[in-house]
mmCIF file of C-alpha atoms and ligand atoms in Angstrom:
data_model
loop_
_atom_site.group_PDB
_atom_site.id
_atom_site.type_symbol
_atom_site.label_atom_id
_atom_site.label_comp_id
_atom_site.label_asym_id
_atom_site.label_seq_id
_atom_site.Cartn_x
_atom_site.Cartn_y
_atom_site.Cartn_z
ATOM 1 C CA UNK A 1 -17.340 6.760 3.744
ATOM 2 C CA UNK A 2 -14.356 8.330 2.249
ATOM 3 C CA UNK A 3 -13.499 8.529 -1.237
ATOM 4 C CA UNK A 4 -10.167 9.211 -2.903
ATOM 5 C CA UNK A 5 -10.450 9.354 -6.823
ATOM 6 C CA UNK A 6 -8.136 9.596 -9.389
ATOM 7 C CA UNK A 7 -9.154 11.575 -12.676
ATOM 8 C CA UNK A 8 -7.585 11.169 -15.848
ATOM 9 C CA UNK A 9 -3.966 10.876 -14.452
ATOM 10 C CA UNK A 10 -1.047 11.690 -16.965
ATOM 11 C CA UNK A 11 2.658 11.551 -16.277
ATOM 12 C CA UNK A 12 5.446 11.796 -18.064
ATOM 13 C CA UNK A 13 9.096 11.132 -16.577
ATOM 14 C CA UNK A 14 12.296 11.940 -17.787
ATOM 15 C CA UNK A 15 9.975 12.066 -21.100
ATOM 16 C CA UNK A 16 8.737 9.005 -21.228
ATOM 17 C CA UNK A 17 4.728 8.616 -20.631
ATOM 18 C CA UNK A 18 4.114 6.404 -17.062
ATOM 19 C CA UNK A 19 1.013 6.831 -16.693
ATOM 20 C CA UNK A 20 -1.671 7.219 -19.731
ATOM 21 C CA UNK A 21 -4.550 8.437 -18.661
ATOM 22 C CA UNK A 22 -5.487 6.405 -15.418
ATOM 23 C CA UNK A 23 -9.151 6.523 -13.830
ATOM 24 C CA UNK A 24 -9.676 4.978 -10.381
ATOM 25 C CA UNK A 25 -12.118 5.484 -7.248
ATOM 26 C CA UNK A 26 -10.800 4.240 -4.018
ATOM 27 C CA UNK A 27 -13.617 3.471 -0.845
ATOM 28 C CA UNK A 28 -12.885 2.966 2.370
ATOM 29 C CA UNK A 29 -13.399 -0.307 3.735
ATOM 30 C CA UNK A 30 -11.860 -1.965 1.301
ATOM 31 C CA UNK A 31 -8.463 -3.264 0.464
ATOM 32 C CA UNK A 32 -7.491 -2.898 -3.320
ATOM 33 C CA UNK A 33 -4.430 -4.284 -4.895
ATOM 34 C CA UNK A 34 -2.101 -2.886 -7.693
ATOM 35 C CA UNK A 35 -0.920 -5.080 -9.834
ATOM 36 C CA UNK A 36 1.768 -4.935 -12.951
ATOM 37 C CA UNK A 37 4.911 -5.752 -14.414
ATOM 38 C CA UNK A 38 8.295 -3.858 -12.818
ATOM 39 C CA UNK A 39 7.961 -0.443 -14.286
ATOM 40 C CA UNK A 40 4.212 -0.381 -15.018
ATOM 41 C CA UNK A 41 3.968 2.662 -13.056
ATOM 42 C CA UNK A 42 2.565 1.638 -9.497
ATOM 43 C CA UNK A 43 4.760 3.266 -7.377
ATOM 44 C CA UNK A 44 4.389 6.726 -9.668
ATOM 45 C CA UNK A 45 0.297 6.116 -9.448
ATOM 46 C CA UNK A 46 0.594 5.464 -5.096
ATOM 47 C CA UNK A 47 3.004 8.772 -5.549
ATOM 48 C CA UNK A 48 0.108 10.972 -7.361
ATOM 49 C CA UNK A 49 -2.119 9.306 -4.582
ATOM 50 C CA UNK A 50 -0.853 10.556 -2.138
ATOM 51 C CA UNK A 51 0.353 13.582 -3.200
ATOM 52 C CA UNK A 52 3.987 13.179 -3.097
ATOM 53 C CA UNK A 53 3.804 13.750 -6.944
ATOM 54 C CA UNK A 54 1.760 15.768 -8.797
ATOM 55 C CA UNK A 55 0.482 14.611 -12.167
ATOM 56 C CA UNK A 56 0.989 16.596 -15.734
ATOM 57 C CA UNK A 57 -2.667 16.171 -16.389
ATOM 58 C CA UNK A 58 -5.737 15.108 -14.216
ATOM 59 C CA UNK A 59 -6.214 15.847 -10.877
ATOM 60 C CA UNK A 60 -6.379 13.446 -7.214
ATOM 61 C CA UNK A 61 -9.195 14.121 -4.755
ATOM 62 C CA UNK A 62 -10.217 13.602 -1.388
ATOM 63 C CA UNK A 63 -13.832 13.412 -0.059
ATOM 64 C CA UNK A 64 -14.342 15.849 -3.246
ATOM 65 C CA UNK A 65 -11.394 18.257 -2.170
ATOM 66 C CA UNK A 66 -8.392 18.692 -4.798
ATOM 67 C CA UNK A 67 -5.596 16.871 -2.822
ATOM 68 C CA UNK A 68 -3.295 19.866 -3.831
ATOM 69 C CA UNK A 69 -5.348 22.012 -1.811
ATOM 70 C CA UNK A 70 -5.658 19.960 1.301
ATOM 71 C CA UNK A 71 -2.830 21.242 3.812
ATOM 72 C CA UNK A 72 0.119 18.922 3.920
ATOM 73 C CA UNK A 73 -0.087 18.314 7.805
ATOM 74 C CA UNK A 74 -4.319 17.455 7.707
ATOM 75 C CA UNK A 75 -2.932 15.255 4.361
ATOM 76 C CA UNK A 76 -0.360 13.990 6.319
ATOM 77 C CA UNK A 77 -2.961 12.641 9.109
ATOM 78 C CA UNK A 78 -5.681 11.403 6.617
ATOM 79 C CA UNK A 79 -2.844 9.463 4.571
ATOM 80 C CA UNK A 80 -0.552 6.969 5.724
ATOM 81 C CA UNK A 81 1.989 5.838 3.531
ATOM 82 C CA UNK A 82 4.485 3.233 3.247
ATOM 83 C CA UNK A 83 7.178 3.553 0.856
ATOM 84 C CA UNK A 84 8.890 0.862 -1.513
ATOM 85 C CA UNK A 85 12.343 1.285 -0.843
ATOM 86 C CA UNK A 86 12.558 2.718 2.775
ATOM 87 C CA UNK A 87 15.585 4.469 3.900
ATOM 88 C CA UNK A 88 16.636 3.972 7.787
ATOM 89 C CA UNK A 89 19.997 5.654 8.293
ATOM 90 C CA UNK A 90 20.267 6.662 11.640
ATOM 91 C CA UNK A 91 20.160 4.487 14.343
ATOM 92 C CA UNK A 92 16.913 4.798 16.291
ATOM 93 C CA UNK A 93 14.939 2.582 18.763
ATOM 94 C CA UNK A 94 12.112 0.786 17.220
ATOM 95 C CA UNK A 95 9.869 2.444 19.475
ATOM 96 C CA UNK A 96 11.005 5.988 18.583
ATOM 97 C CA UNK A 97 10.601 5.203 14.572
ATOM 98 C CA UNK A 98 7.329 4.106 15.022
ATOM 99 C CA UNK A 99 6.693 7.151 17.183
ATOM 100 C CA UNK A 100 7.448 9.122 14.568
ATOM 101 C CA UNK A 101 4.475 7.888 12.836
ATOM 102 C CA UNK A 102 2.343 10.338 15.194
ATOM 103 C CA UNK A 103 4.179 13.241 13.827
ATOM 104 C CA UNK A 104 0.964 14.837 12.098
ATOM 105 C CA UNK A 105 -0.655 15.331 15.559
ATOM 106 C CA UNK A 106 1.882 16.658 17.957
ATOM 107 C CA UNK A 107 1.954 19.824 19.302
ATOM 108 C CA UNK A 108 5.120 21.552 20.925
ATOM 109 C CA UNK A 109 5.056 19.097 23.900
ATOM 110 C CA UNK A 110 6.056 15.680 22.195
ATOM 111 C CA UNK A 111 4.448 12.958 22.418
ATOM 112 C CA UNK A 112 1.347 12.704 24.841
ATOM 113 C CA UNK A 113 -0.377 9.603 26.425
ATOM 114 C CA UNK A 114 -2.846 9.157 23.288
ATOM 115 C CA UNK A 115 0.210 9.228 21.283
ATOM 116 C CA UNK A 116 1.713 6.562 23.197
ATOM 117 C CA UNK A 117 -1.125 4.488 23.230
ATOM 118 C CA UNK A 118 -1.415 4.635 19.635
ATOM 119 C CA UNK A 119 2.194 3.543 19.192
ATOM 120 C CA UNK A 120 1.840 0.626 21.801
ATOM 121 C CA UNK A 121 -1.437 -0.337 19.650
ATOM 122 C CA UNK A 122 0.932 -0.166 16.266
ATOM 123 C CA UNK A 123 3.802 -1.966 18.062
ATOM 124 C CA UNK A 124 1.274 -5.057 18.987
ATOM 125 C CA UNK A 125 -0.566 -4.563 15.295
ATOM 126 C CA UNK A 126 2.789 -5.904 13.750
ATOM 127 C CA UNK A 127 4.252 -8.011 16.513
ATOM 128 C CA UNK A 128 6.674 -5.772 17.362
ATOM 129 C CA UNK A 129 6.851 -5.803 20.947
ATOM 130 C CA UNK A 130 9.859 -8.217 21.117
ATOM 131 C CA UNK A 131 11.753 -6.163 18.886
ATOM 132 C CA UNK A 132 10.894 -2.520 20.841
ATOM 133 C CA UNK A 133 13.911 -1.506 22.172
ATOM 134 C CA UNK A 134 16.272 -2.599 18.967
ATOM 135 C CA UNK A 135 18.665 -0.071 16.934
ATOM 136 C CA UNK A 136 16.295 -0.372 13.666
ATOM 137 C CA UNK A 137 19.653 -0.439 11.819
ATOM 138 C CA UNK A 138 20.327 -3.910 13.437
ATOM 139 C CA UNK A 139 16.854 -5.108 12.272
ATOM 140 C CA UNK A 140 16.541 -7.762 8.948
ATOM 141 C CA UNK A 141 14.473 -6.199 6.230
ATOM 142 C CA UNK A 142 11.387 -8.247 6.849
ATOM 143 C CA UNK A 143 11.763 -6.410 9.910
ATOM 144 C CA UNK A 144 12.231 -3.482 9.041
ATOM 145 C CA UNK A 145 9.086 -3.739 6.445
ATOM 146 C CA UNK A 146 7.385 -4.476 9.678
ATOM 147 C CA UNK A 147 8.164 -1.383 11.432
ATOM 148 C CA UNK A 148 7.143 0.718 8.593
ATOM 149 C CA UNK A 149 4.086 -0.590 8.897
ATOM 150 C CA UNK A 150 3.741 -0.093 12.478
ATOM 151 C CA UNK A 151 4.911 3.298 12.114
ATOM 152 C CA UNK A 152 2.132 3.936 9.245
ATOM 153 C CA UNK A 153 -0.363 2.656 11.700
ATOM 154 C CA UNK A 154 0.922 4.817 14.717
ATOM 155 C CA UNK A 155 -0.502 7.477 12.511
ATOM 156 C CA UNK A 156 -4.051 6.066 12.801
ATOM 157 C CA UNK A 157 -4.631 7.050 9.086
ATOM 158 C CA UNK A 158 -8.310 6.856 7.585
ATOM 159 C CA UNK A 159 -6.173 5.989 4.147
ATOM 160 C CA UNK A 160 -3.310 3.365 4.114
ATOM 161 C CA UNK A 161 -1.216 3.371 0.936
ATOM 162 C CA UNK A 162 1.407 0.791 1.083
ATOM 163 C CA UNK A 163 4.287 -0.050 -1.714
ATOM 164 C CA UNK A 164 5.358 -3.534 -1.840
ATOM 165 C CA UNK A 165 4.846 -4.125 2.134
ATOM 166 C CA UNK A 166 5.159 -7.780 2.109
ATOM 167 C CA UNK A 167 7.897 -8.483 -0.104
ATOM 168 C CA UNK A 168 10.222 -9.002 2.502
ATOM 169 C CA UNK A 169 8.672 -10.732 4.930
ATOM 170 C CA UNK A 170 8.460 -14.463 5.710
ATOM 171 C CA UNK A 171 5.141 -16.461 4.893
ATOM 172 C CA UNK A 172 4.164 -16.383 8.455
ATOM 173 C CA UNK A 173 4.481 -12.281 8.349
ATOM 174 C CA UNK A 174 3.202 -11.978 5.091
ATOM 175 C CA UNK A 175 -0.433 -13.590 5.936
ATOM 176 C CA UNK A 176 -0.010 -11.891 9.238
ATOM 177 C CA UNK A 177 0.539 -8.510 7.446
ATOM 178 C CA UNK A 178 -2.409 -9.711 5.051
ATOM 179 C CA UNK A 179 -4.632 -9.797 7.777
ATOM 180 C CA UNK A 180 -3.990 -6.878 9.321
ATOM 181 C CA UNK A 181 -4.762 -4.952 6.448
ATOM 182 C CA UNK A 182 -7.663 -6.526 5.863
ATOM 183 C CA UNK A 183 -9.284 -5.851 9.353
ATOM 184 C CA UNK A 184 -7.529 -2.130 8.803
ATOM 185 C CA UNK A 185 -10.634 -1.663 6.470
ATOM 186 C CA UNK A 186 -13.090 -4.436 7.440
ATOM 187 C CA UNK A 187 -13.124 -3.381 11.232
ATOM 188 C CA UNK A 188 -11.814 -0.071 11.380
ATOM 189 C CA UNK A 189 -13.217 1.295 8.093
ATOM 190 C CA UNK A 190 -9.501 2.631 6.536
ATOM 191 C CA UNK A 191 -8.920 2.778 3.012
ATOM 192 C CA UNK A 192 -6.469 0.384 2.427
ATOM 193 C CA UNK A 193 -4.039 0.446 -1.078
ATOM 194 C CA UNK A 194 -1.341 -1.845 -1.219
ATOM 195 C CA UNK A 195 0.980 -2.754 -4.588
ATOM 196 C CA UNK A 196 2.431 -6.444 -4.808
ATOM 197 C CA UNK A 197 4.059 -8.958 -6.702
ATOM 198 C CA UNK A 198 2.247 -12.265 -5.186
ATOM 199 C CA UNK A 199 -0.791 -12.792 -7.148
ATOM 200 C CA UNK A 200 -2.197 -15.512 -4.998
ATOM 201 C CA UNK A 201 -1.331 -13.822 -1.955
ATOM 202 C CA UNK A 202 -3.265 -10.347 -3.939
ATOM 203 C CA UNK A 203 -6.292 -12.997 -4.495
ATOM 204 C CA UNK A 204 -6.472 -13.706 -1.039
ATOM 205 C CA UNK A 205 -5.857 -9.965 0.580
ATOM 206 C CA UNK A 206 -7.637 -7.667 -1.752
ATOM 207 C CA UNK A 207 -11.448 -6.683 -2.327
ATOM 208 C CA UNK A 208 -10.700 -5.417 -5.414
ATOM 209 C CA UNK A 209 -7.424 -5.842 -7.953
ATOM 210 C CA UNK A 210 -6.206 -3.140 -10.340
ATOM 211 C CA UNK A 211 -3.924 -4.079 -12.999
ATOM 212 C CA UNK A 212 -1.647 -1.647 -14.488
ATOM 213 C CA UNK A 213 0.071 -2.266 -17.885
ATOM 214 C CA UNK A 214 1.372 0.507 -20.158
ATOM 215 C CA UNK A 215 0.366 3.224 -17.904
ATOM 216 C CA UNK A 216 -3.284 2.414 -18.110
ATOM 217 C CA UNK A 217 -5.559 0.195 -16.072
ATOM 218 C CA UNK A 218 -5.810 -3.167 -17.627
ATOM 219 C CA UNK A 219 -8.204 -4.564 -15.298
ATOM 220 C CA UNK A 220 -10.182 -3.273 -12.300
ATOM 221 C CA UNK A 221 -12.818 -5.860 -10.565
ATOM 222 C CA UNK A 222 -12.886 -8.527 -7.854
ATOM 223 C CA UNK A 223 -10.070 -11.045 -8.002
ATOM 224 C CA UNK A 224 -12.113 -13.584 -9.880
ATOM 225 C CA UNK A 225 -12.744 -10.877 -12.511
ATOM 226 C CA UNK A 226 -9.147 -9.076 -12.764
ATOM 227 C CA UNK A 227 -6.973 -12.378 -12.633
ATOM 228 C CA UNK A 228 -7.592 -13.759 -15.768
ATOM 229 C CA UNK A 229 -5.368 -15.813 -17.850
ATOM 230 C CA UNK A 230 -6.013 -13.056 -20.464
ATOM 231 C CA UNK A 231 -4.908 -10.092 -18.148
ATOM 232 C CA UNK A 232 -1.720 -11.725 -16.655
ATOM 233 C CA UNK A 233 -0.888 -12.456 -20.207
ATOM 234 C CA UNK A 234 -1.168 -8.825 -21.127
ATOM 235 C CA UNK A 235 0.437 -7.615 -17.667
ATOM 236 C CA UNK A 236 3.232 -9.596 -17.498
ATOM 237 C CA UNK A 237 3.916 -11.951 -20.577
ATOM 238 C CA UNK A 238 3.032 -15.250 -18.910
ATOM 239 C CA UNK A 239 0.474 -17.688 -19.380
ATOM 240 C CA UNK A 240 -0.832 -18.451 -16.063
ATOM 241 C CA UNK A 241 -3.699 -20.707 -14.616
ATOM 242 C CA UNK A 242 -6.182 -20.125 -12.371
ATOM 243 C CA UNK A 243 -7.053 -22.657 -9.732
ATOM 244 C CA UNK A 244 -9.577 -22.763 -7.288
ATOM 245 C CA UNK A 245 -8.530 -23.513 -3.587
ATOM 246 C CA UNK A 246 -10.660 -23.688 -0.240
ATOM 247 C CA UNK A 247 -9.183 -19.971 0.722
ATOM 248 C CA UNK A 248 -10.065 -18.753 -2.877
ATOM 249 C CA UNK A 249 -7.905 -19.343 -5.466
ATOM 250 C CA UNK A 250 -4.265 -19.555 -6.635
ATOM 251 C CA UNK A 251 -2.581 -18.725 -9.850
ATOM 252 C CA UNK A 252 0.229 -20.958 -10.958
ATOM 253 C CA UNK A 253 2.413 -19.408 -13.781
ATOM 254 C CA UNK A 254 2.788 -21.949 -16.259
ATOM 255 C CA UNK A 255 5.764 -19.934 -18.433
ATOM 256 C CA UNK A 256 6.353 -17.063 -20.943
ATOM 257 C CA UNK A 257 3.211 -16.094 -22.883
ATOM 258 C CA UNK A 258 4.144 -16.383 -26.641
HETATM 259 P P1 ADP B 1 6.686 0.167 -10.741
HETATM 260 O O1 ADP B 1 6.629 0.679 -9.032
HETATM 261 O O2 ADP B 1 5.161 -0.334 -11.067
HETATM 262 O O3 ADP B 1 7.604 -0.805 -10.790
HETATM 263 P P2 ADP B 1 7.591 2.840 -11.004
HETATM 264 O O4 ADP B 1 6.216 3.317 -10.993
HETATM 265 O O5 ADP B 1 8.254 2.834 -10.131
HETATM 266 O O6 ADP B 1 7.193 1.262 -11.472
HETATM 267 O O7 ADP B 1 8.275 3.137 -12.174
HETATM 268 C C1 ADP B 1 7.457 3.428 -13.476
HETATM 269 C C2 ADP B 1 8.431 4.051 -14.808
HETATM 270 O O8 ADP B 1 9.070 4.731 -14.749
HETATM 271 C C3 ADP B 1 9.739 3.037 -14.921
HETATM 272 O O9 ADP B 1 10.239 2.054 -16.022
HETATM 273 C C4 ADP B 1 10.974 3.852 -13.853
HETATM 274 O O10 ADP B 1 11.887 3.674 -14.574
HETATM 275 C C5 ADP B 1 10.352 5.296 -14.541
HETATM 276 N N1 ADP B 1 10.401 6.330 -13.578
HETATM 277 C C6 ADP B 1 10.784 6.350 -12.351
HETATM 278 N N2 ADP B 1 11.079 7.236 -11.515
HETATM 279 C C7 ADP B 1 11.764 8.063 -12.249
HETATM 280 C C8 ADP B 1 12.365 9.351 -12.400
HETATM 281 N N3 ADP B 1 12.538 9.608 -11.051
HETATM 282 N N4 ADP B 1 12.853 9.508 -13.834
HETATM 283 C C9 ADP B 1 13.048 8.681 -15.011
HETATM 284 N N5 ADP B 1 12.317 7.746 -14.511
HETATM 285 C C10 ADP B 1 11.806 7.418 -13.959
HETATM 286 MG MG1 MG B 2 7.281 0.131 -7.441
#
């Protein structure tokens, strides 16, 4: 069992407080969705949880060790990250780009048989074999999003932190990716943390939901406990109705709140 913990995180950017004292503990084996309005600080929180940003106050620890004290190569092996606005500037083949996910494991000799096998598994998991020889710059946004998921999977991290990984995907690939994240957590024991905006998909994907607003945690609990009309009014300024469905429940936005 692995544990990633944020304690009393505070961070201001350009003089504006973004994280206002965030406490959150994540456990391996569970999928946590982080929700919140645009600008709520979701990406900033993920950046702190991966060590890409250092908070002004507070700290993040992985299994009791401060993130800042863990050597970067080891951190990169354990924490896989999928950024929100991926820049893929160079014309690489899909397979080669996915192979970059092995970087934290490589010795001087480049990709070995074990690395190649991990790349193959990642390509299969993200349904990318038909595209594996394509130049990534020629792919659609949703196809690229799947390549970035595969790149993170190729590194076989203990933790997968993904910033809006489902945003550009068509409905079928959204469900496939959601199932993949759930299998990573429930079958492989990974800790999975994703940010997203689709509330119904979040309820279906996540074991636990954390809702951010004004740099604070507005709700942290099961989808049923966290996604209430009151929380959604606070977080997004909308009036919402929660409906039970055979798959769990769905969230219908009725209009602006107030
Ligand atoms: P979210 O991912 O929830 O949409 P972000 O974490 O990206 O929100 O951003 C939170 C807030 O911080 C936003 O208001 C954004 O404009 C601001 N912000 C993010 N990065 C910077 C930066 N480098 N300098 C100044 N403000 C920033
Ligand atoms: Mg963001």
